[in-house]
Protein backbone atom coordinates (compact mmCIF):
# COMPACT_ATOMS: atom_id res chain seq x y z
CA UNK A 1 0.00 0.00 0.00
CA UNK A 2 2.79 2.38 0.91
CA UNK A 3 4.51 1.70 -2.39
CA UNK A 4 1.24 2.29 -4.28
CA UNK A 5 0.65 5.63 -2.53
CA UNK A 6 4.23 6.62 -3.12
CA UNK A 7 3.76 5.84 -6.82
CA UNK A 8 0.52 7.83 -7.07
CA UNK A 9 1.76 10.93 -5.37
CA UNK A 10 5.24 10.89 -6.84
CA UNK A 11 6.21 13.77 -9.08
CA UNK A 12 6.27 13.01 -12.80
CA UNK A 13 9.61 11.63 -14.03
CA UNK A 14 10.83 10.15 -17.25
CA UNK A 15 10.03 6.65 -15.93
CA UNK A 16 6.70 7.65 -14.31
CA UNK A 17 5.22 10.40 -16.53
CA UNK A 18 1.80 10.41 -14.83
CA UNK A 19 1.24 12.05 -11.45
CA UNK A 20 -1.56 11.45 -8.91
CA UNK A 21 -3.30 14.53 -10.27
CA UNK A 22 -3.31 12.99 -13.74
CA UNK A 23 -4.83 9.83 -12.32
CA UNK A 24 -7.63 11.65 -10.46
CA UNK A 25 -8.32 13.87 -13.48
CA UNK A 26 -8.83 10.80 -15.63
CA UNK A 27 -11.14 9.26 -13.01
CA UNK A 28 -13.13 12.48 -12.78
CA UNK A 29 -13.38 12.66 -16.57
CA UNK A 30 -14.67 9.09 -16.80
CA UNK A 31 -17.20 9.77 -14.04
CA UNK A 32 -18.37 12.92 -15.79
CA UNK A 33 -18.78 11.07 -19.09
CA UNK A 34 -20.75 8.28 -17.40
CA UNK A 35 -22.99 10.80 -15.64
CA UNK A 36 -23.65 12.68 -18.87
CA UNK A 37 -24.43 9.43 -20.66
CA UNK A 38 -26.91 8.49 -17.91
CA UNK A 39 -28.55 11.90 -18.05
CA UNK A 40 -28.86 11.67 -21.84
CA UNK A 41 -30.54 8.29 -21.43
CA UNK A 42 -32.97 9.66 -18.85
CA UNK A 43 -33.82 12.67 -21.02
CA UNK A 44 -34.41 10.43 -24.02
CA UNK A 45 -36.64 8.16 -21.93
CA UNK A 46 -38.67 11.14 -20.68
CA UNK A 47 -39.15 12.44 -24.20
CA UNK A 48 -40.27 9.01 -25.38
CA UNK A 49 -42.78 8.80 -22.54
CA UNK A 50 -44.13 12.24 -23.44
CA UNK A 51 -44.45 11.15 -27.07
CA UNK A 52 -46.36 8.03 -25.98
CA UNK A 53 -48.83 10.11 -24.01
CA UNK A 54 -49.17 12.53 -26.93
CA UNK A 55 -49.90 9.63 -29.27
CA UNK A 56 -52.83 8.60 -27.06
CA UNK A 57 -54.04 12.15 -26.43
CA UNK A 58 -53.96 13.14 -30.10
CA UNK A 59 -55.23 9.82 -31.40
CA UNK A 60 -58.09 9.62 -28.95
CA UNK A 61 -60.21 6.48 -28.61
CA UNK A 62 -58.99 5.05 -31.92
CA UNK A 63 -55.35 5.20 -30.84
CA UNK A 64 -56.21 3.58 -27.51
CA UNK A 65 -58.13 0.79 -29.29
CA UNK A 66 -55.15 0.13 -31.55
CA UNK A 67 -52.75 -0.02 -28.60
CA UNK A 68 -55.09 -2.42 -26.78
CA UNK A 69 -55.30 -4.63 -29.90
CA UNK A 70 -51.50 -4.70 -30.26
CA UNK A 71 -51.05 -5.45 -26.57
CA UNK A 72 -53.63 -8.24 -26.73
CA UNK A 73 -52.02 -9.78 -29.82
CA UNK A 74 -48.58 -9.84 -28.18
CA UNK A 75 -50.05 -11.39 -25.04
CA UNK A 76 -51.86 -14.06 -27.08
CA UNK A 77 -48.66 -15.06 -28.89
CA UNK A 78 -46.70 -15.21 -25.65
CA UNK A 79 -49.43 -17.22 -23.92
CA UNK A 80 -49.66 -19.66 -26.82
CA UNK A 81 -45.97 -20.45 -26.61
CA UNK A 82 -46.30 -21.05 -22.88
CA UNK A 83 -49.45 -23.14 -23.42
CA UNK A 84 -47.75 -25.31 -26.04
CA UNK A 85 -44.77 -25.97 -23.78
CA UNK A 86 -47.10 -26.73 -20.87
CA UNK A 87 -49.12 -29.11 -23.05
CA UNK A 88 -46.00 -31.03 -24.03
CA UNK A 89 -44.81 -31.16 -20.41
CA UNK A 90 -48.18 -32.50 -19.29
CA UNK A 91 -48.03 -35.22 -21.95
CA UNK A 92 -44.60 -36.25 -20.70
CA UNK A 93 -45.86 -36.40 -17.12
CA UNK A 94 -48.81 -38.60 -18.14
CA UNK A 95 -46.43 -40.94 -20.00
CA UNK A 96 -44.09 -41.15 -17.01
CA UNK A 97 -46.99 -41.82 -14.65
CA UNK A 98 -48.30 -44.61 -16.90
CA UNK A 99 -44.85 -46.19 -17.14
CA UNK A 100 -44.43 -45.98 -13.37
CA UNK A 101 -47.77 -47.67 -12.67
CA UNK A 102 -47.06 -50.45 -15.19
CA UNK A 103 -43.67 -51.05 -13.65
CA UNK A 104 -45.28 -51.26 -10.20
CA UNK A 105 -47.72 -53.90 -11.47
CA UNK A 106 -44.75 -56.17 -12.21
CA UNK A 107 -44.06 -56.56 -8.50
CA UNK A 108 -46.24 -57.62 -5.55
CA UNK A 109 -48.26 -54.83 -3.97
CA UNK A 110 -46.59 -53.48 -0.81
CA UNK A 111 -48.64 -53.36 2.37
CA UNK A 112 -50.59 -50.14 2.80
CA UNK A 113 -50.69 -49.22 -0.93
CA UNK A 114 -54.22 -48.61 -2.22
CA UNK A 115 -55.64 -48.78 -5.75
CA UNK A 116 -53.11 -51.38 -6.92
CA UNK A 117 -55.69 -53.25 -8.98
CA UNK A 118 -56.55 -50.04 -10.87
CA UNK A 119 -52.98 -49.29 -11.98
CA UNK A 120 -53.34 -50.89 -15.40
CA UNK A 121 -56.62 -49.10 -16.10
CA UNK A 122 -55.15 -45.78 -15.00
CA UNK A 123 -52.05 -46.32 -17.12
CA UNK A 124 -54.22 -46.75 -20.22
CA UNK A 125 -56.14 -43.55 -19.43
CA UNK A 126 -52.90 -41.62 -18.97
CA UNK A 127 -51.42 -42.96 -22.21
CA UNK A 128 -54.52 -41.99 -24.18
CA UNK A 129 -54.45 -38.55 -22.66
CA UNK A 130 -50.75 -38.13 -23.47
CA UNK A 131 -51.41 -39.24 -27.05
CA UNK A 132 -54.20 -36.66 -27.45
CA UNK A 133 -51.95 -33.94 -26.07
CA UNK A 134 -49.11 -34.89 -28.44
CA UNK A 135 -51.49 -34.74 -31.38
CA UNK A 136 -52.87 -31.37 -30.29
CA UNK A 137 -49.35 -30.01 -29.80
CA UNK A 138 -48.36 -31.18 -33.29
CA UNK A 139 -51.32 -29.33 -34.81
CA UNK A 140 -50.59 -26.15 -32.85
CA UNK A 141 -46.88 -26.22 -33.70
CA UNK A 142 -47.65 -26.03 -37.43
CA UNK A 143 -48.86 -22.45 -37.21
CA UNK A 144 -46.73 -21.25 -34.30
CA UNK A 145 -43.92 -19.74 -36.39
CA UNK A 146 -46.48 -17.87 -38.48
CA UNK A 147 -48.16 -16.53 -35.36
CA UNK A 148 -44.84 -15.41 -33.85
CA UNK A 149 -43.89 -13.73 -37.13
CA UNK A 150 -47.24 -11.94 -37.12
CA UNK A 151 -46.58 -10.04 -33.91
CA UNK A 152 -47.57 -6.39 -34.54
CA UNK A 153 -44.79 -3.84 -34.90
CA UNK A 154 -44.35 -1.57 -31.88
CA UNK A 155 -42.06 1.48 -31.72
CA UNK A 156 -40.47 2.85 -28.54
CA UNK A 157 -43.18 5.51 -28.43
CA UNK A 158 -45.87 2.85 -28.80
CA UNK A 159 -44.25 0.78 -26.04
CA UNK A 160 -44.86 3.65 -23.65
CA UNK A 161 -48.36 4.14 -25.03
CA UNK A 162 -49.03 0.45 -24.31
CA UNK A 163 -47.84 0.90 -20.74
CA UNK A 164 -50.08 3.93 -20.30
CA UNK A 165 -53.08 2.03 -21.69
CA UNK A 166 -52.31 -0.89 -19.35
CA UNK A 167 -52.05 1.45 -16.36
CA UNK A 168 -55.32 3.11 -17.35
CA UNK A 169 -57.00 -0.30 -17.55
CA UNK A 170 -55.65 -1.23 -14.13
CA UNK A 171 -56.93 2.00 -12.61
CA UNK A 172 -60.32 1.37 -14.18
CA UNK A 173 -60.43 -2.15 -12.74
CA UNK A 174 -59.49 -0.91 -9.28
CA UNK A 175 -62.07 1.87 -9.50
CA UNK A 176 -64.78 -0.59 -10.51
CA UNK A 177 -63.81 -2.86 -7.62
CA UNK A 178 -63.99 0.00 -5.13
CA UNK A 179 -67.31 1.20 -6.55
CA UNK A 180 -68.73 -2.30 -6.39
CA UNK A 181 -67.55 -2.67 -2.79
CA UNK A 182 -69.11 0.68 -1.87
CA UNK A 183 -72.41 -0.29 -3.50
CA UNK A 184 -72.48 -3.60 -1.65
CA UNK A 185 -71.79 -1.90 1.68
CA UNK A 186 -74.42 0.74 0.97
CA UNK A 187 -77.02 -1.91 0.13
CA UNK A 188 -76.12 -3.88 3.26
CA UNK A 189 -76.67 -0.80 5.44
CA UNK A 190 -79.91 -0.12 3.61
CA UNK A 191 -81.16 -3.65 4.30
CA UNK A 192 -80.21 -3.31 7.96
CA UNK A 193 -82.16 -0.05 8.17
CA UNK A 194 -85.24 -1.64 6.61
CA UNK A 195 -84.91 -4.58 8.97
CA UNK A 196 -84.67 -2.25 11.96
CA UNK A 197 -87.80 -0.35 10.91
CA UNK A 198 -89.81 -3.57 10.57
CA UNK A 199 -89.09 -5.01 14.00
CA UNK A 200 -85.63 -6.32 13.26
CA UNK A 201 -82.48 -5.92 15.32
CA UNK A 202 -83.07 -2.19 15.68
CA UNK A 203 -86.15 -2.82 17.87
CA UNK A 204 -84.64 -5.58 19.94
CA UNK A 205 -84.18 -3.31 22.96
CA UNK A 206 -87.61 -1.61 22.76
Short mmCIF file of N, CA and C in Angstrom, two decimals, residues 1-10 20:
data_model
loop_
_atom_site.label_atom_id
_atom_site.label_comp_id
_atom_site.label_asym_id
_atom_site.label_seq_id
_atom_site.Cartn_x
_atom_site.Cartn_y
_atom_site.Cartn_z
N UNK A 1 0.83 -1.21 0.00
CA UNK A 1 0.00 0.00 0.00
C UNK A 1 0.86 1.25 0.00
N UNK A 2 1.90 1.22 0.83
CA UNK A 2 2.79 2.38 0.91
C UNK A 2 3.47 2.64 -0.42
N UNK A 3 3.87 1.55 -1.08
CA UNK A 3 4.51 1.70 -2.39
C UNK A 3 3.54 2.26 -3.42
N UNK A 4 2.26 1.82 -3.33
CA UNK A 4 1.24 2.29 -4.28
C UNK A 4 0.99 3.78 -4.09
N UNK A 5 0.86 4.21 -2.82
CA UNK A 5 0.65 5.63 -2.53
C UNK A 5 1.85 6.46 -2.97
N UNK A 6 3.01 5.91 -2.73
CA UNK A 6 4.23 6.62 -3.12
C UNK A 6 4.25 6.81 -4.62
N UNK A 7 3.78 5.76 -5.36
CA UNK A 7 3.76 5.84 -6.82
C UNK A 7 2.75 6.89 -7.31
N UNK A 8 1.57 6.90 -6.66
CA UNK A 8 0.52 7.83 -7.07
C UNK A 8 0.90 9.28 -6.86
N UNK A 9 1.48 9.55 -5.72
CA UNK A 9 1.76 10.93 -5.37
C UNK A 9 3.18 11.37 -5.74
N UNK A 10 3.89 10.52 -6.42
CA UNK A 10 5.24 10.89 -6.84
C UNK A 10 5.17 11.93 -7.95
N UNK A 20 -0.28 11.77 -9.56
CA UNK A 20 -1.56 11.45 -8.91
C UNK A 20 -2.65 12.35 -9.46
#
